[in-house]
Amino acid sequence: MANILIVDDDRELSQLLAQCLKKEGYHIQLAADGETGIELAEQEMFQLIILDVMLPKLNGFDVLQRIRQSSVVPILMLTAKEHEADKVFGLRLGADDYLTKPFSIQELIARIESQIRRSTRFNAADAAFENNVLSVGAFKVEPILHLIKINGTPLDLTDFEYRLLHFFMKHQNQVFTKQQLYQQVWQEVYLDSDNTVMACISRLRQKIRQLDPQQQVIETVWGVGYRFKGKEI
């Protein structure tokens, strides 16, 4: 039974959502302000968080940023605002989905099911590799140590650089678009103007080149995306 946290100061709406979601088989906890929402999110394991933007003490965007510092739990934001900029801002901060009030309960349930299903598939696939050492040519991933080595020498990588390179190695020779890489590694909604993937790949190439100039393994497939050339290293 999935555990869902609803963070909303509208008591009537929260109770209605809780009642409807309990009928769908979910376990529900409620928080009426941003600080309480953060405390509960840090204390317990949730499969999804429904987060209102307008909250007492800390607004929803501040809560979202705090949670994203330590968790990739799916977060669905609710707001009474209809400005596109608010939606884009929330998605850029790490929200997984967005609903504008008023909304139908059935649409909310469908979005919840979609987010939990997606998260479950990703976590299951990731867990299969979690404790397995993966070697591809000169590259070796040691997940328990959170390290990737080239010819035995560790690369100095940020968390997202590690995730991206690990993802490439698990899917060597497959071509991925920027959008696919962003959604798989960052687990966020991709925006066309976002250069995060290109910047991360550029840093990865530079760090790999510093250890071994021969390892030009991240290839640009023009007009499509990128791939890790596993068979050629």
Short mmCIF file of C-alpha atoms in Angstrom, two decimals:
data_model
loop_
_atom_site.label_atom_id
_atom_site.label_comp_id
_atom_site.label_asym_id
_atom_site.label_seq_id
_atom_site.Cartn_x
_atom_site.Cartn_y
_atom_site.Cartn_z
CA MET A 1 0.00 0.00 0.00
CA ALA A 2 1.56 3.26 -1.16
CA ASN A 3 2.14 5.95 1.44
CA ILE A 4 1.14 9.46 0.25
CA LEU A 5 1.76 12.78 1.98
CA ILE A 6 -0.64 15.67 1.29
CA VAL A 7 0.76 19.11 2.20
CA ASP A 8 -2.06 21.65 1.93
CA ASP A 9 -3.52 24.23 4.34
CA ASP A 10 -7.01 23.86 2.85
CA ARG A 11 -8.44 21.51 5.47
CA GLU A 12 -11.64 20.76 3.54
CA LEU A 13 -9.77 19.87 0.36
CA SER A 14 -7.18 17.80 2.23
CA GLN A 15 -9.86 15.77 3.99
CA LEU A 16 -11.70 15.20 0.72
CA LEU A 17 -8.53 14.06 -1.05
CA ALA A 18 -7.61 11.81 1.87
CA GLN A 19 -11.04 10.20 1.87
CA CYS A 20 -11.01 9.57 -1.88
CA LEU A 21 -7.44 8.25 -1.95
CA LYS A 22 -8.02 5.93 1.01
CA LYS A 23 -10.85 4.35 -0.99
CA GLU A 24 -8.28 3.69 -3.73
CA GLY A 25 -6.13 1.79 -1.23
CA TYR A 26 -3.57 4.46 -0.36
CA HIS A 27 -2.31 5.30 3.12
CA ILE A 28 -2.57 9.08 3.63
CA GLN A 29 -0.86 11.53 5.96
CA LEU A 30 -1.65 15.24 6.14
CA ALA A 31 0.40 18.37 6.81
CA ALA A 32 -1.17 21.84 6.99
CA ASP A 33 2.01 23.91 6.58
CA GLY A 34 5.39 23.76 4.88
CA GLU A 35 7.50 23.08 7.96
CA THR A 36 5.36 20.12 9.04
CA GLY A 37 5.48 18.79 5.49
CA ILE A 38 9.29 18.82 5.50
CA GLU A 39 9.44 17.16 8.93
CA LEU A 40 7.17 14.31 7.83
CA ALA A 41 9.01 13.89 4.52
CA GLU A 42 12.30 13.54 6.41
CA GLN A 43 10.91 11.15 9.02
CA GLU A 44 9.00 8.69 6.84
CA MET A 45 9.16 6.97 3.47
CA PHE A 46 6.53 8.18 1.02
CA GLN A 47 5.82 6.91 -2.50
CA LEU A 48 4.40 10.31 -3.53
CA ILE A 49 3.91 13.80 -2.13
CA ILE A 50 1.02 16.11 -3.12
CA LEU A 51 2.26 19.64 -2.44
CA ASP A 52 0.31 22.90 -2.56
CA VAL A 53 2.17 26.06 -3.57
CA MET A 54 0.50 28.52 -1.18
CA LEU A 55 1.35 27.32 2.32
CA PRO A 56 1.89 28.91 5.76
CA LYS A 57 5.44 29.23 7.16
CA LEU A 58 7.18 27.91 4.02
CA ASN A 59 5.67 28.03 0.54
CA GLY A 60 5.50 24.98 -1.68
CA PHE A 61 8.52 25.96 -3.76
CA ASP A 62 10.69 26.22 -0.63
CA VAL A 63 9.39 22.84 0.58
CA LEU A 64 10.11 21.32 -2.82
CA GLN A 65 13.70 22.55 -2.78
CA ARG A 66 14.29 21.22 0.74
CA ILE A 67 12.90 17.78 -0.09
CA ARG A 68 14.89 17.59 -3.33
CA GLN A 69 18.13 18.02 -1.38
CA SER A 70 17.79 14.48 -0.06
CA SER A 71 14.99 12.68 -1.91
CA VAL A 72 13.77 11.84 -5.43
CA VAL A 73 10.24 10.95 -4.23
CA PRO A 74 7.66 11.89 -6.91
CA ILE A 75 6.11 15.28 -6.11
CA LEU A 76 2.84 16.48 -7.63
CA MET A 77 2.21 20.19 -7.07
CA LEU A 78 -1.17 21.85 -6.67
CA THR A 79 -1.81 25.53 -7.22
CA ALA A 80 -4.65 27.97 -7.66
CA LYS A 81 -2.45 30.06 -9.94
CA GLU A 82 -2.78 29.71 -13.69
CA HIS A 83 0.37 31.48 -14.79
CA GLU A 84 2.62 29.35 -16.98
CA ALA A 85 5.70 30.76 -15.26
CA ASP A 86 4.66 29.20 -11.92
CA LYS A 87 4.34 25.76 -13.51
CA VAL A 88 7.67 26.05 -15.29
CA PHE A 89 9.34 27.29 -12.09
CA GLY A 90 8.02 24.32 -10.10
CA LEU A 91 9.08 21.81 -12.75
CA ARG A 92 12.55 23.33 -12.92
CA LEU A 93 12.90 23.02 -9.14
CA GLY A 94 12.17 19.31 -9.37
CA ALA A 95 8.39 18.79 -9.36
CA ASP A 96 7.29 15.72 -11.33
CA ASP A 97 3.80 16.91 -12.22
CA TYR A 98 1.47 19.88 -11.80
CA LEU A 99 -2.30 20.32 -11.35
CA THR A 100 -4.13 23.64 -11.29
CA LYS A 101 -7.12 24.01 -8.97
CA PRO A 102 -9.92 23.20 -9.51
CA PHE A 103 -9.22 19.69 -10.81
CA SER A 104 -11.12 16.43 -11.02
CA ILE A 105 -10.41 13.70 -8.48
CA GLN A 106 -10.20 11.13 -11.28
CA GLU A 107 -7.48 13.11 -13.05
CA LEU A 108 -5.55 13.41 -9.80
CA ILE A 109 -5.83 9.66 -9.19
CA ALA A 110 -4.65 8.92 -12.73
CA ARG A 111 -1.62 11.18 -12.31
CA ILE A 112 -0.81 9.62 -8.94
CA GLU A 113 -0.95 6.13 -10.42
CA SER A 114 1.25 7.20 -13.33
CA GLN A 115 3.91 8.75 -11.09
CA ILE A 116 4.04 5.82 -8.66
CA ARG A 117 4.16 3.30 -11.53
CA ARG A 118 7.01 5.21 -13.20
CA SER A 119 8.94 5.56 -9.96
CA THR A 120 8.50 1.87 -9.11
CA ARG A 121 9.81 0.77 -12.52
CA PHE A 122 12.83 3.07 -12.27
CA ASN A 123 13.71 2.01 -8.73
CA ALA A 124 13.37 -1.68 -9.58
CA ALA A 125 15.64 -1.35 -12.60
CA ASP A 126 18.15 0.71 -10.64
CA ALA A 127 18.16 -1.76 -7.73
CA ALA A 128 19.14 -4.57 -10.07
CA PHE A 129 22.46 -2.80 -10.66
CA GLU A 130 22.93 -1.31 -7.21
CA ASN A 131 25.41 -3.82 -5.83
CA ASN A 132 26.83 -5.14 -9.10
CA VAL A 133 30.27 -4.08 -10.32
CA LEU A 134 29.95 -3.11 -13.97
CA SER A 135 32.97 -3.14 -16.29
CA VAL A 136 33.00 -1.77 -19.83
CA GLY A 137 36.43 -1.69 -21.40
CA ALA A 138 38.70 0.54 -19.31
CA PHE A 139 35.74 1.75 -17.24
CA LYS A 140 34.57 0.13 -14.03
CA VAL A 141 31.62 1.10 -11.83
CA GLU A 142 31.66 0.23 -8.12
CA PRO A 143 28.13 1.21 -6.97
CA ILE A 144 28.65 0.55 -3.26
CA LEU A 145 31.57 3.00 -3.25
CA HIS A 146 29.75 5.32 -5.69
CA LEU A 147 32.87 5.32 -7.88
CA ILE A 148 33.68 5.00 -11.56
CA LYS A 149 37.29 4.20 -12.44
CA ILE A 150 39.33 4.34 -15.63
CA ASN A 151 42.11 1.76 -15.63
CA GLY A 152 41.84 1.63 -11.85
CA THR A 153 41.98 5.40 -11.28
CA PRO A 154 38.77 6.97 -9.84
CA LEU A 155 37.09 9.78 -11.73
CA ASP A 156 36.29 12.86 -9.63
CA LEU A 157 32.56 13.11 -10.41
CA THR A 158 29.58 14.99 -9.04
CA ASP A 159 26.53 12.90 -8.19
CA PHE A 160 24.77 13.67 -11.49
CA GLU A 161 27.94 13.09 -13.53
CA TYR A 162 28.25 9.69 -11.86
CA ARG A 163 24.59 8.88 -12.55
CA LEU A 164 24.83 9.94 -16.18
CA LEU A 165 28.02 7.97 -16.90
CA HIS A 166 26.66 4.94 -15.05
CA PHE A 167 23.46 5.14 -17.10
CA PHE A 168 25.46 5.35 -20.34
CA MET A 169 27.51 2.30 -19.35
CA LYS A 170 24.43 0.25 -18.51
CA HIS A 171 23.08 1.04 -21.98
CA GLN A 172 26.26 1.09 -24.04
CA ASN A 173 25.92 1.73 -27.77
CA GLN A 174 22.30 2.85 -27.40
CA VAL A 175 21.46 6.36 -28.62
CA PHE A 176 19.51 8.65 -26.26
CA THR A 177 18.08 12.10 -26.86
CA LYS A 178 18.74 14.92 -24.40
CA GLN A 179 15.15 14.58 -23.19
CA GLN A 180 15.51 10.85 -22.52
CA LEU A 181 18.77 11.33 -20.64
CA TYR A 182 17.33 14.16 -18.56
CA GLN A 183 14.22 12.23 -17.61
CA GLN A 184 16.16 9.05 -16.77
CA VAL A 185 19.03 10.64 -14.82
CA TRP A 186 17.54 13.81 -13.34
CA GLN A 187 14.01 12.35 -13.07
CA GLU A 188 12.45 15.69 -13.98
CA VAL A 189 10.37 17.11 -16.81
CA TYR A 190 12.65 18.21 -19.64
CA LEU A 191 12.36 21.71 -21.10
CA ASP A 192 13.67 22.36 -24.63
CA SER A 193 15.74 25.35 -23.53
CA ASP A 194 17.54 23.43 -20.78
CA ASN A 195 21.26 22.84 -21.46
CA THR A 196 21.87 20.74 -18.34
CA VAL A 197 22.56 17.51 -20.24
CA MET A 198 25.00 19.11 -22.68
CA ALA A 199 26.87 20.84 -19.86
CA CYS A 200 27.13 17.61 -17.85
CA ILE A 201 28.36 15.66 -20.88
CA SER A 202 30.94 18.35 -21.61
CA ARG A 203 32.30 18.10 -18.06
CA LEU A 204 32.34 14.30 -18.24
CA ARG A 205 34.30 14.33 -21.48
CA GLN A 206 36.83 16.73 -20.00
CA LYS A 207 37.33 14.67 -16.85
CA ILE A 208 37.68 11.44 -18.84
CA ARG A 209 40.15 13.12 -21.20
CA GLN A 210 42.28 14.27 -18.27
CA LEU A 211 42.75 10.66 -17.10
CA ASP A 212 43.03 9.03 -20.52
CA PRO A 213 42.85 11.08 -23.76
CA GLN A 214 42.21 7.87 -25.73
CA GLN A 215 38.87 7.23 -24.07
CA GLN A 216 36.60 9.32 -26.31
CA VAL A 217 33.61 7.18 -25.47
CA ILE A 218 30.70 9.63 -25.28
CA GLU A 219 29.76 10.20 -28.90
CA THR A 220 27.44 12.85 -30.32
CA VAL A 221 24.98 11.43 -32.85
CA TRP A 222 24.15 14.57 -34.78
CA GLY A 223 20.48 15.42 -34.91
CA VAL A 224 19.59 12.66 -32.45
CA GLY A 225 21.52 12.65 -29.17
CA TYR A 226 24.40 10.78 -27.50
CA ARG A 227 25.71 7.27 -26.94
CA PHE A 228 28.47 5.49 -25.03
CA LYS A 229 30.70 3.57 -27.47
CA GLY A 230 31.16 0.43 -25.42
CA LYS A 231 32.53 -1.86 -28.13
CA GLU A 232 35.24 0.54 -29.27
CA ILE A 233 37.10 1.18 -26.02
#
